[in-house]
Amino acid sequence: MDLTVLAYVIYLLVSVALTVWVARTLSRNGKVFLADVLRGDEKLADAVNHLLVVGFYLLNLGFVTLYLKNADGVTDARQLFEALSVKTGVVLLVLGAMHLGNVYVLNRIRRRSLMERDQTPPVPPQGWAGPGSQGPWAAPAAGK
């Protein structure tokens, strides 16, 4: 077997395994975060989590397959390890960048949700009677 083909096989096995491991880890540990972002709606959090995982797989596995080709052939063990380290390192950087991008977007949504919660009073103000009623704080009626 040609060493270039061996490099491709090892690269695909490592990259796909890393992608699956990262996706499962993020999915499992991100459920709580998503539920908080989505105000405790567990069903919606599970659906969004599943959609994020599918998108994660599509983008990363697409990148892995596009990045497969090696311009220079691999002729010895040293070149094999160098090619694998560069390719695997780039895949890891892309996985990390995608994770940080997802966390950033979800954190922005979460912050907006928290700000909306803070603006809504937990109970109606006491003694409030509405805009048309008279109260001790109301301006005197015209003509009195």
mmCIF file of N, CA and C in Angstrom:
data_model
loop_
_atom_site.group_PDB
_atom_site.id
_atom_site.type_symbol
_atom_site.label_atom_id
_atom_site.label_comp_id
_atom_site.label_asym_id
_atom_site.label_seq_id
_atom_site.Cartn_x
_atom_site.Cartn_y
_atom_site.Cartn_z
ATOM 1 N N MET A 1 0.842 -1.172 0.000
ATOM 2 C CA MET A 1 0.000 0.000 0.000
ATOM 3 C C MET A 1 0.891 1.241 0.000
ATOM 4 N N ASP A 2 0.527 2.188 -0.804
ATOM 5 C CA ASP A 2 1.241 3.458 -0.899
ATOM 6 C C ASP A 2 1.116 4.223 0.420
ATOM 7 N N LEU A 3 2.185 4.903 0.848
ATOM 8 C CA LEU A 3 2.149 5.651 2.103
ATOM 9 C C LEU A 3 1.178 6.826 2.053
ATOM 10 N N THR A 4 0.945 7.379 0.879
ATOM 11 C CA THR A 4 -0.028 8.470 0.753
ATOM 12 C C THR A 4 -1.426 7.950 1.075
ATOM 13 N N VAL A 5 -1.755 6.778 0.580
ATOM 14 C CA VAL A 5 -3.057 6.179 0.868
ATOM 15 C C VAL A 5 -3.170 5.859 2.360
ATOM 16 N N LEU A 6 -2.089 5.352 2.943
ATOM 17 C CA LEU A 6 -2.086 5.090 4.383
ATOM 18 C C LEU A 6 -2.302 6.381 5.168
ATOM 19 N N ALA A 7 -1.674 7.463 4.728
ATOM 20 C CA ALA A 7 -1.863 8.768 5.383
ATOM 21 C C ALA A 7 -3.325 9.196 5.278
ATOM 22 N N TYR A 8 -3.947 8.990 4.130
ATOM 23 C CA TYR A 8 -5.367 9.337 3.955
ATOM 24 C C TYR A 8 -6.244 8.536 4.914
ATOM 25 N N VAL A 9 -5.996 7.244 5.000
ATOM 26 C CA VAL A 9 -6.811 6.379 5.858
ATOM 27 C C VAL A 9 -6.669 6.788 7.328
ATOM 28 N N ILE A 10 -5.426 6.983 7.763
ATOM 29 C CA ILE A 10 -5.212 7.376 9.162
ATOM 30 C C ILE A 10 -5.838 8.739 9.426
ATOM 31 N N TYR A 11 -5.659 9.688 8.510
ATOM 32 C CA TYR A 11 -6.234 11.026 8.661
ATOM 33 C C TYR A 11 -7.758 10.962 8.772
ATOM 34 N N LEU A 12 -8.384 10.195 7.901
ATOM 35 C CA LEU A 12 -9.843 10.082 7.956
ATOM 36 C C LEU A 12 -10.308 9.440 9.254
ATOM 37 N N LEU A 13 -9.648 8.379 9.682
ATOM 38 C CA LEU A 13 -10.044 7.720 10.927
ATOM 39 C C LEU A 13 -9.910 8.661 12.128
ATOM 40 N N VAL A 14 -8.787 9.352 12.221
ATOM 41 C CA VAL A 14 -8.556 10.259 13.350
ATOM 42 C C VAL A 14 -9.520 11.443 13.296
ATOM 43 N N SER A 15 -9.679 12.040 12.133
ATOM 44 C CA SER A 15 -10.528 13.221 12.000
ATOM 45 C C SER A 15 -11.998 12.909 12.261
ATOM 46 N N VAL A 16 -12.476 11.806 11.710
ATOM 47 C CA VAL A 16 -13.875 11.440 11.942
ATOM 48 C C VAL A 16 -14.089 11.085 13.407
ATOM 49 N N ALA A 17 -13.164 10.357 14.015
ATOM 50 C CA ALA A 17 -13.289 10.019 15.432
ATOM 51 C C ALA A 17 -13.295 11.276 16.301
ATOM 52 N N LEU A 18 -12.402 12.221 16.012
ATOM 53 C CA LEU A 18 -12.379 13.481 16.766
ATOM 54 C C LEU A 18 -13.670 14.271 16.586
ATOM 55 N N THR A 19 -14.171 14.319 15.372
ATOM 56 C CA THR A 19 -15.413 15.046 15.105
ATOM 57 C C THR A 19 -16.577 14.428 15.865
ATOM 58 N N VAL A 20 -16.679 13.118 15.851
ATOM 59 C CA VAL A 20 -17.766 12.438 16.566
ATOM 60 C C VAL A 20 -17.628 12.657 18.068
ATOM 61 N N TRP A 21 -16.418 12.545 18.598
ATOM 62 C CA TRP A 21 -16.208 12.743 20.035
ATOM 63 C C TRP A 21 -16.564 14.159 20.466
ATOM 64 N N VAL A 22 -16.106 15.156 19.700
ATOM 65 C CA VAL A 22 -16.406 16.549 20.046
ATOM 66 C C VAL A 22 -17.907 16.816 19.940
ATOM 67 N N ALA A 23 -18.540 16.322 18.897
ATOM 68 C CA ALA A 23 -19.981 16.548 18.727
ATOM 69 C C ALA A 23 -20.776 15.930 19.870
ATOM 70 N N ARG A 24 -20.443 14.712 20.252
ATOM 71 C CA ARG A 24 -21.163 14.067 21.360
ATOM 72 C C ARG A 24 -20.926 14.787 22.678
ATOM 73 N N THR A 25 -19.697 15.207 22.915
ATOM 74 C CA THR A 25 -19.384 15.921 24.155
ATOM 75 C C THR A 25 -20.131 17.246 24.216
ATOM 76 N N LEU A 26 -20.102 17.997 23.131
ATOM 77 C CA LEU A 26 -20.800 19.279 23.112
ATOM 78 C C LEU A 26 -22.306 19.088 23.222
ATOM 79 N N SER A 27 -22.835 18.069 22.574
ATOM 80 C CA SER A 27 -24.270 17.814 22.631
ATOM 81 C C SER A 27 -24.707 17.460 24.044
ATOM 82 N N ARG A 28 -23.977 16.571 24.670
ATOM 83 C CA ARG A 28 -24.340 16.109 26.012
ATOM 84 C C ARG A 28 -24.222 17.242 27.031
ATOM 85 N N ASN A 29 -23.131 17.979 26.987
ATOM 86 C CA ASN A 29 -22.899 19.026 27.974
ATOM 87 C C ASN A 29 -23.576 20.342 27.621
ATOM 88 N N GLY A 30 -23.987 20.507 26.392
ATOM 89 C CA GLY A 30 -24.628 21.752 25.984
ATOM 90 C C GLY A 30 -26.120 21.790 26.223
ATOM 91 N N LYS A 31 -26.728 20.657 26.570
ATOM 92 C CA LYS A 31 -28.178 20.635 26.782
ATOM 93 C C LYS A 31 -28.609 21.577 27.896
ATOM 94 N N VAL A 32 -27.865 21.602 28.980
ATOM 95 C CA VAL A 32 -28.213 22.465 30.112
ATOM 96 C C VAL A 32 -28.106 23.928 29.691
ATOM 97 N N PHE A 33 -27.041 24.249 28.985
ATOM 98 C CA PHE A 33 -26.840 25.620 28.519
ATOM 99 C C PHE A 33 -27.957 26.037 27.569
ATOM 100 N N LEU A 34 -28.314 25.179 26.639
ATOM 101 C CA LEU A 34 -29.391 25.493 25.698
ATOM 102 C C LEU A 34 -30.727 25.647 26.414
ATOM 103 N N ALA A 35 -30.994 24.811 27.396
ATOM 104 C CA ALA A 35 -32.244 24.936 28.147
ATOM 105 C C ALA A 35 -32.305 26.285 28.852
ATOM 106 N N ASP A 36 -31.175 26.749 29.363
ATOM 107 C CA ASP A 36 -31.143 28.065 30.006
ATOM 108 C C ASP A 36 -31.345 29.174 28.987
ATOM 109 N N VAL A 37 -30.697 29.052 27.833
ATOM 110 C CA VAL A 37 -30.841 30.058 26.785
ATOM 111 C C VAL A 37 -32.294 30.138 26.321
ATOM 112 N N LEU A 38 -32.941 28.989 26.235
ATOM 113 C CA LEU A 38 -34.312 28.928 25.715
ATOM 114 C C LEU A 38 -35.354 28.943 26.831
ATOM 115 N N ARG A 39 -34.995 29.507 27.978
ATOM 116 C CA ARG A 39 -35.906 29.726 29.099
ATOM 117 C C ARG A 39 -36.551 28.446 29.620
ATOM 118 N N GLY A 40 -35.800 27.386 29.678
ATOM 119 C CA GLY A 40 -36.272 26.151 30.280
ATOM 120 C C GLY A 40 -37.128 25.274 29.379
ATOM 121 N N ASP A 41 -37.269 25.621 28.127
ATOM 122 C CA ASP A 41 -38.066 24.804 27.201
ATOM 123 C C ASP A 41 -37.223 23.611 26.746
ATOM 124 N N GLU A 42 -37.363 22.489 27.473
ATOM 125 C CA GLU A 42 -36.522 21.306 27.224
ATOM 126 C C GLU A 42 -36.725 20.725 25.827
ATOM 127 N N LYS A 43 -37.961 20.702 25.371
ATOM 128 C CA LYS A 43 -38.241 20.123 24.058
ATOM 129 C C LYS A 43 -37.575 20.947 22.952
ATOM 130 N N LEU A 44 -37.684 22.263 23.054
ATOM 131 C CA LEU A 44 -37.035 23.135 22.077
ATOM 132 C C LEU A 44 -35.514 23.037 22.196
ATOM 133 N N ALA A 45 -35.000 22.946 23.412
ATOM 134 C CA ALA A 45 -33.559 22.810 23.619
ATOM 135 C C ALA A 45 -33.037 21.528 22.974
ATOM 136 N N ASP A 46 -33.773 20.425 23.117
ATOM 137 C CA ASP A 46 -33.354 19.166 22.482
ATOM 138 C C ASP A 46 -33.362 19.283 20.964
ATOM 139 N N ALA A 47 -34.394 19.948 20.416
ATOM 140 C CA ALA A 47 -34.482 20.107 18.961
ATOM 141 C C ALA A 47 -33.339 20.979 18.441
ATOM 142 N N VAL A 48 -33.073 22.092 19.111
ATOM 143 C CA VAL A 48 -31.978 22.970 18.692
ATOM 144 C C VAL A 48 -30.637 22.252 18.837
ATOM 145 N N ASN A 49 -30.487 21.504 19.914
ATOM 146 C CA ASN A 49 -29.259 20.748 20.135
ATOM 147 C C ASN A 49 -29.029 19.752 19.000
ATOM 148 N N HIS A 50 -30.072 19.058 18.602
ATOM 149 C CA HIS A 50 -29.955 18.087 17.511
ATOM 150 C C HIS A 50 -29.593 18.788 16.199
ATOM 151 N N LEU A 51 -30.230 19.919 15.928
ATOM 152 C CA LEU A 51 -29.916 20.661 14.706
ATOM 153 C C LEU A 51 -28.470 21.163 14.712
ATOM 154 N N LEU A 52 -27.998 21.621 15.864
ATOM 155 C CA LEU A 52 -26.606 22.066 15.964
ATOM 156 C C LEU A 52 -25.634 20.913 15.727
ATOM 157 N N VAL A 53 -25.968 19.741 16.241
ATOM 158 C CA VAL A 53 -25.097 18.574 16.047
ATOM 159 C C VAL A 53 -25.056 18.181 14.574
ATOM 160 N N VAL A 54 -26.201 18.168 13.913
ATOM 161 C CA VAL A 54 -26.236 17.820 12.489
ATOM 162 C C VAL A 54 -25.416 18.825 11.679
ATOM 163 N N GLY A 55 -25.611 20.107 11.952
ATOM 164 C CA GLY A 55 -24.831 21.131 11.260
ATOM 165 C C GLY A 55 -23.345 20.994 11.530
ATOM 166 N N PHE A 56 -23.003 20.680 12.771
ATOM 167 C CA PHE A 56 -21.610 20.477 13.159
ATOM 168 C C PHE A 56 -20.991 19.333 12.361
ATOM 169 N N TYR A 57 -21.719 18.204 12.278
ATOM 170 C CA TYR A 57 -21.222 17.066 11.493
ATOM 171 C C TYR A 57 -21.059 17.438 10.023
ATOM 172 N N LEU A 58 -22.057 18.087 9.450
ATOM 173 C CA LEU A 58 -21.989 18.421 8.031
ATOM 174 C C LEU A 58 -20.804 19.329 7.723
ATOM 175 N N LEU A 59 -20.641 20.372 8.511
ATOM 176 C CA LEU A 59 -19.535 21.301 8.258
ATOM 177 C C LEU A 59 -18.174 20.649 8.478
ATOM 178 N N ASN A 60 -18.018 19.955 9.581
ATOM 179 C CA ASN A 60 -16.709 19.390 9.892
ATOM 180 C C ASN A 60 -16.338 18.222 8.994
ATOM 181 N N LEU A 61 -17.270 17.328 8.746
ATOM 182 C CA LEU A 61 -16.948 16.206 7.872
ATOM 183 C C LEU A 61 -16.754 16.673 6.435
ATOM 184 N N GLY A 62 -17.498 17.701 6.027
ATOM 185 C CA GLY A 62 -17.263 18.297 4.707
ATOM 186 C C GLY A 62 -15.874 18.896 4.605
ATOM 187 N N PHE A 63 -15.465 19.604 5.664
ATOM 188 C CA PHE A 63 -14.116 20.177 5.678
ATOM 189 C C PHE A 63 -13.055 19.082 5.661
ATOM 190 N N VAL A 64 -13.262 18.054 6.466
ATOM 191 C CA VAL A 64 -12.293 16.949 6.538
ATOM 192 C C VAL A 64 -12.112 16.312 5.164
ATOM 193 N N THR A 65 -13.191 16.083 4.454
ATOM 194 C CA THR A 65 -13.070 15.441 3.141
ATOM 195 C C THR A 65 -12.468 16.385 2.100
ATOM 196 N N LEU A 66 -12.796 17.659 2.173
ATOM 197 C CA LEU A 66 -12.190 18.603 1.233
ATOM 198 C C LEU A 66 -10.699 18.785 1.488
ATOM 199 N N TYR A 67 -10.294 18.662 2.738
ATOM 200 C CA TYR A 67 -8.902 18.865 3.126
ATOM 201 C C TYR A 67 -8.087 17.572 3.010
ATOM 202 N N LEU A 68 -8.659 16.532 2.472
ATOM 203 C CA LEU A 68 -8.010 15.226 2.396
ATOM 204 C C LEU A 68 -6.800 15.222 1.465
ATOM 205 N N LYS A 69 -6.924 15.828 0.312
ATOM 206 C CA LYS A 69 -5.872 15.728 -0.709
ATOM 207 C C LYS A 69 -4.553 16.291 -0.197
ATOM 208 N N ASN A 70 -3.503 15.564 -0.448
ATOM 209 C CA ASN A 70 -2.159 15.979 -0.080
ATOM 210 C C ASN A 70 -1.423 16.324 -1.379
ATOM 211 N N ALA A 71 -0.999 17.579 -1.510
ATOM 212 C CA ALA A 71 -0.353 18.011 -2.755
ATOM 213 C C ALA A 71 0.950 17.250 -3.005
ATOM 214 N N ASP A 72 1.711 17.039 -1.946
ATOM 215 C CA ASP A 72 2.970 16.302 -2.081
ATOM 216 C C ASP A 72 2.721 14.846 -1.684
ATOM 217 N N GLY A 73 3.313 13.954 -2.413
ATOM 218 C CA GLY A 73 3.180 12.547 -2.060
ATOM 219 C C GLY A 73 3.960 12.235 -0.787
ATOM 220 N N VAL A 74 3.544 11.212 -0.097
ATOM 221 C CA VAL A 74 4.227 10.766 1.115
ATOM 222 C C VAL A 74 5.121 9.596 0.735
ATOM 223 N N THR A 75 6.431 9.767 0.969
ATOM 224 C CA THR A 75 7.371 8.729 0.543
ATOM 225 C C THR A 75 8.016 7.992 1.705
ATOM 226 N N ASP A 76 8.024 8.607 2.896
ATOM 227 C CA ASP A 76 8.629 7.919 4.030
ATOM 228 C C ASP A 76 7.820 8.204 5.304
ATOM 229 N N ALA A 77 8.225 7.555 6.386
ATOM 230 C CA ALA A 77 7.477 7.657 7.645
ATOM 231 C C ALA A 77 7.483 9.081 8.188
ATOM 232 N N ARG A 78 8.582 9.790 8.006
ATOM 233 C CA ARG A 78 8.652 11.163 8.501
ATOM 234 C C ARG A 78 7.616 12.053 7.813
ATOM 235 N N GLN A 79 7.533 11.959 6.511
ATOM 236 C CA GLN A 79 6.541 12.740 5.771
ATOM 237 C C GLN A 79 5.121 12.327 6.139
ATOM 238 N N LEU A 80 4.928 11.041 6.434
ATOM 239 C CA LEU A 80 3.621 10.557 6.862
ATOM 240 C C LEU A 80 3.190 11.258 8.146
ATOM 241 N N PHE A 81 4.066 11.287 9.135
ATOM 242 C CA PHE A 81 3.735 11.936 10.406
ATOM 243 C C PHE A 81 3.567 13.446 10.251
ATOM 244 N N GLU A 82 4.386 14.065 9.415
ATOM 245 C CA GLU A 82 4.259 15.506 9.202
ATOM 246 C C GLU A 82 2.934 15.849 8.543
ATOM 247 N N ALA A 83 2.565 15.083 7.532
ATOM 248 C CA ALA A 83 1.296 15.338 6.845
ATOM 249 C C ALA A 83 0.127 15.122 7.796
ATOM 250 N N LEU A 84 0.193 14.041 8.581
ATOM 251 C CA LEU A 84 -0.896 13.773 9.536
ATOM 252 C C LEU A 84 -0.986 14.834 10.617
ATOM 253 N N SER A 85 0.151 15.308 11.105
ATOM 254 C CA SER A 85 0.115 16.316 12.165
ATOM 255 C C SER A 85 -0.455 17.633 11.656
ATOM 256 N N VAL A 86 -0.092 18.030 10.454
ATOM 257 C CA VAL A 86 -0.619 19.278 9.897
ATOM 258 C C VAL A 86 -2.115 19.157 9.656
ATOM 259 N N LYS A 87 -2.511 18.088 9.026
ATOM 260 C CA LYS A 87 -3.936 17.921 8.714
ATOM 261 C C LYS A 87 -4.779 17.775 9.976
ATOM 262 N N THR A 88 -4.341 16.971 10.922
ATOM 263 C CA THR A 88 -5.096 16.789 12.164
ATOM 264 C C THR A 88 -5.117 18.088 12.976
ATOM 265 N N GLY A 89 -4.000 18.812 12.991
ATOM 266 C CA GLY A 89 -3.953 20.087 13.700
ATOM 267 C C GLY A 89 -4.932 21.099 13.125
ATOM 268 N N VAL A 90 -5.019 21.170 11.811
ATOM 269 C CA VAL A 90 -5.961 22.095 11.184
ATOM 270 C C VAL A 90 -7.396 21.685 11.503
ATOM 271 N N VAL A 91 -7.682 20.395 11.462
ATOM 272 C CA VAL A 91 -9.028 19.927 11.807
ATOM 273 C C VAL A 91 -9.364 20.297 13.250
ATOM 274 N N LEU A 92 -8.427 20.122 14.172
ATOM 275 C CA LEU A 92 -8.664 20.486 15.566
ATOM 276 C C LEU A 92 -8.900 21.987 15.718
ATOM 277 N N LEU A 93 -8.147 22.792 15.004
ATOM 278 C CA LEU A 93 -8.356 24.237 15.059
ATOM 279 C C LEU A 93 -9.729 24.625 14.520
ATOM 280 N N VAL A 94 -10.153 23.985 13.443
ATOM 281 C CA VAL A 94 -11.485 24.271 12.890
ATOM 282 C C VAL A 94 -12.566 23.841 13.874
ATOM 283 N N LEU A 95 -12.413 22.666 14.498
ATOM 284 C CA LEU A 95 -13.384 22.218 15.500
ATOM 285 C C LEU A 95 -13.457 23.212 16.661
ATOM 286 N N GLY A 96 -12.309 23.659 17.131
ATOM 287 C CA GLY A 96 -12.282 24.626 18.229
ATOM 288 C C GLY A 96 -12.911 25.952 17.839
ATOM 289 N N ALA A 97 -12.618 26.440 16.644
ATOM 290 C CA ALA A 97 -13.193 27.706 16.181
ATOM 291 C C ALA A 97 -14.706 27.602 16.045
ATOM 292 N N MET A 98 -15.179 26.480 15.531
ATOM 293 C CA MET A 98 -16.638 26.304 15.427
ATOM 294 C C MET A 98 -17.278 26.256 16.803
ATOM 295 N N HIS A 99 -16.636 25.589 17.736
ATOM 296 C CA HIS A 99 -17.175 25.527 19.099
ATOM 297 C C HIS A 99 -17.243 26.923 19.711
ATOM 298 N N LEU A 100 -16.174 27.689 19.576
ATOM 299 C CA LEU A 100 -16.180 29.049 20.120
ATOM 300 C C LEU A 100 -17.234 29.920 19.446
ATOM 301 N N GLY A 101 -17.421 29.751 18.148
ATOM 302 C CA GLY A 101 -18.464 30.497 17.437
ATOM 303 C C GLY A 101 -19.848 30.154 17.951
ATOM 304 N N ASN A 102 -20.118 28.865 18.150
ATOM 305 C CA ASN A 102 -21.419 28.446 18.682
ATOM 306 C C ASN A 102 -21.650 28.993 20.084
ATOM 307 N N VAL A 103 -20.635 28.904 20.937
ATOM 308 C CA VAL A 103 -20.774 29.398 22.307
ATOM 309 C C VAL A 103 -21.004 30.904 22.299
ATOM 310 N N TYR A 104 -20.308 31.624 21.442
ATOM 311 C CA TYR A 104 -20.479 33.079 21.361
ATOM 312 C C TYR A 104 -21.921 33.443 20.976
ATOM 313 N N VAL A 105 -22.431 32.811 19.926
ATOM 314 C CA VAL A 105 -23.794 33.110 19.475
ATOM 315 C C VAL A 105 -24.813 32.734 20.556
ATOM 316 N N LEU A 106 -24.676 31.567 21.145
ATOM 317 C CA LEU A 106 -25.623 31.150 22.176
ATOM 318 C C LEU A 106 -25.528 32.041 23.418
ATOM 319 N N ASN A 107 -24.329 32.495 23.758
ATOM 320 C CA ASN A 107 -24.179 33.386 24.897
ATOM 321 C C ASN A 107 -24.837 34.737 24.624
ATOM 322 N N ARG A 108 -24.754 35.220 23.394
ATOM 323 C CA ARG A 108 -25.439 36.469 23.037
ATOM 324 C C ARG A 108 -26.948 36.308 23.162
ATOM 325 N N ILE A 109 -27.475 35.176 22.713
ATOM 326 C CA ILE A 109 -28.914 34.911 22.849
ATOM 327 C C ILE A 109 -29.276 34.837 24.322
ATOM 328 N N ARG A 110 -28.447 34.172 25.112
ATOM 329 C CA ARG A 110 -28.708 34.029 26.547
ATOM 330 C C ARG A 110 -28.699 35.389 27.241
ATOM 331 N N ARG A 111 -27.731 36.240 26.912
ATOM 332 C CA ARG A 111 -27.670 37.576 27.508
ATOM 333 C C ARG A 111 -28.910 38.389 27.187
ATOM 334 N N ARG A 112 -29.348 38.330 25.943
ATOM 335 C CA ARG A 112 -30.553 39.056 25.543
ATOM 336 C C ARG A 112 -31.759 38.543 26.315
ATOM 337 N N SER A 113 -31.824 37.230 26.478
ATOM 338 C CA SER A 113 -32.928 36.636 27.235
ATOM 339 C C SER A 113 -32.885 37.077 28.694
ATOM 340 N N LEU A 114 -31.698 37.111 29.287
ATOM 341 C CA LEU A 114 -31.575 37.560 30.676
ATOM 342 C C LEU A 114 -31.951 39.029 30.821
ATOM 343 N N MET A 115 -31.594 39.845 29.855
ATOM 344 C CA MET A 115 -31.960 41.263 29.915
ATOM 345 C C MET A 115 -33.467 41.434 29.830
ATOM 346 N N GLU A 116 -34.134 40.643 28.992
ATOM 347 C CA GLU A 116 -35.597 40.704 28.901
ATOM 348 C C GLU A 116 -36.240 40.261 30.206
ATOM 349 N N ARG A 117 -35.682 39.239 30.853
ATOM 350 C CA ARG A 117 -36.209 38.789 32.146
ATOM 351 C C ARG A 117 -36.049 39.870 33.210
ATOM 352 N N ASP A 118 -34.924 40.576 33.194
ATOM 353 C CA ASP A 118 -34.680 41.621 34.179
ATOM 354 C C ASP A 118 -35.601 42.816 33.982
ATOM 355 N N GLN A 119 -36.044 43.066 32.771
ATOM 356 C CA GLN A 119 -36.917 44.203 32.499
ATOM 357 C C GLN A 119 -38.361 43.920 32.866
ATOM 358 N N THR A 120 -38.738 42.679 32.992
ATOM 359 C CA THR A 120 -40.104 42.312 33.335
ATOM 360 C C THR A 120 -40.192 42.150 34.848
ATOM 361 N N PRO A 121 -41.065 42.931 35.507
ATOM 362 C CA PRO A 121 -41.160 42.775 36.959
ATOM 363 C C PRO A 121 -41.758 41.417 37.317
ATOM 364 N N PRO A 122 -41.299 40.827 38.403
ATOM 365 C CA PRO A 122 -41.785 39.498 38.770
ATOM 366 C C PRO A 122 -43.236 39.508 39.238
ATOM 367 N N VAL A 123 -43.692 40.613 39.828
ATOM 368 C CA VAL A 123 -45.093 40.754 40.266
ATOM 369 C C VAL A 123 -45.563 42.131 39.844
ATOM 370 N N PRO A 124 -46.868 42.327 39.666
ATOM 371 C CA PRO A 124 -47.340 43.658 39.303
ATOM 372 C C PRO A 124 -47.052 44.639 40.440
ATOM 373 N N PRO A 125 -46.761 45.888 40.111
ATOM 374 C CA PRO A 125 -46.512 46.873 41.159
ATOM 375 C C PRO A 125 -47.721 46.987 42.085
ATOM 376 N N GLN A 126 -47.475 47.138 43.369
ATOM 377 C CA GLN A 126 -48.542 47.225 44.361
ATOM 378 C C GLN A 126 -49.210 48.593 44.292
ATOM 379 N N GLY A 127 -50.514 48.617 44.372
ATOM 380 C CA GLY A 127 -51.252 49.862 44.375
ATOM 381 C C GLY A 127 -51.472 50.455 42.999
ATOM 382 N N TRP A 128 -51.080 49.731 41.973
ATOM 383 C CA TRP A 128 -51.249 50.255 40.625
ATOM 384 C C TRP A 128 -52.662 49.968 40.165
ATOM 385 N N ALA A 129 -53.350 51.004 39.681
ATOM 386 C CA ALA A 129 -54.750 50.834 39.308
ATOM 387 C C ALA A 129 -54.996 51.030 37.825
ATOM 388 N N GLY A 130 -54.009 51.289 37.062
ATOM 389 C CA GLY A 130 -54.203 51.444 35.631
ATOM 390 C C GLY A 130 -54.199 52.900 35.223
ATOM 391 N N PRO A 131 -54.147 53.169 33.912
ATOM 392 C CA PRO A 131 -53.996 54.537 33.440
ATOM 393 C C PRO A 131 -55.235 55.408 33.617
ATOM 394 N N GLY A 132 -56.430 54.863 33.656
ATOM 395 C CA GLY A 132 -57.639 55.692 33.717
ATOM 396 C C GLY A 132 -58.121 55.972 35.127
ATOM 397 N N SER A 133 -57.532 55.366 36.119
ATOM 398 C CA SER A 133 -58.067 55.514 37.476
ATOM 399 C C SER A 133 -57.391 56.664 38.200
ATOM 400 N N GLN A 134 -58.061 57.146 39.208
ATOM 401 C CA GLN A 134 -57.521 58.209 40.055
ATOM 402 C C GLN A 134 -56.876 57.572 41.264
ATOM 403 N N GLY A 135 -55.817 58.135 41.698
ATOM 404 C CA GLY A 135 -55.127 57.663 42.878
ATOM 405 C C GLY A 135 -54.439 58.827 43.542
ATOM 406 N N PRO A 136 -53.789 58.607 44.625
ATOM 407 C CA PRO A 136 -53.153 59.715 45.329
ATOM 408 C C PRO A 136 -52.030 60.365 44.513
ATOM 409 N N TRP A 137 -51.494 59.669 43.554
ATOM 410 C CA TRP A 137 -50.417 60.205 42.740
ATOM 411 C C TRP A 137 -50.917 60.890 41.477
ATOM 412 N N ALA A 138 -52.208 60.790 41.168
ATOM 413 C CA ALA A 138 -52.775 61.325 39.947
ATOM 414 C C ALA A 138 -52.856 62.856 40.011
ATOM 415 N N ALA A 139 -52.723 63.460 38.846
ATOM 416 C CA ALA A 139 -52.876 64.925 38.755
ATOM 417 C C ALA A 139 -54.326 65.292 39.011
ATOM 418 N N PRO A 140 -54.562 66.440 39.588
ATOM 419 C CA PRO A 140 -55.957 66.854 39.821
ATOM 420 C C PRO A 140 -56.697 66.988 38.502
ATOM 421 N N ALA A 141 -57.970 66.655 38.527
ATOM 422 C CA ALA A 141 -58.798 66.738 37.322
ATOM 423 C C ALA A 141 -58.991 68.198 36.941
ATOM 424 N N ALA A 142 -59.109 68.456 35.661
ATOM 425 C CA ALA A 142 -59.284 69.836 35.166
ATOM 426 C C ALA A 142 -60.637 70.357 35.618
ATOM 427 N N GLY A 143 -60.686 71.587 36.077
ATOM 428 C CA GLY A 143 -61.934 72.205 36.468
ATOM 429 C C GLY A 143 -62.269 72.021 37.930
ATOM 430 N N LYS A 144 -61.486 71.401 38.731
ATOM 431 C CA LYS A 144 -61.775 71.246 40.157
ATOM 432 C C LYS A 144 -61.058 72.261 40.948
#
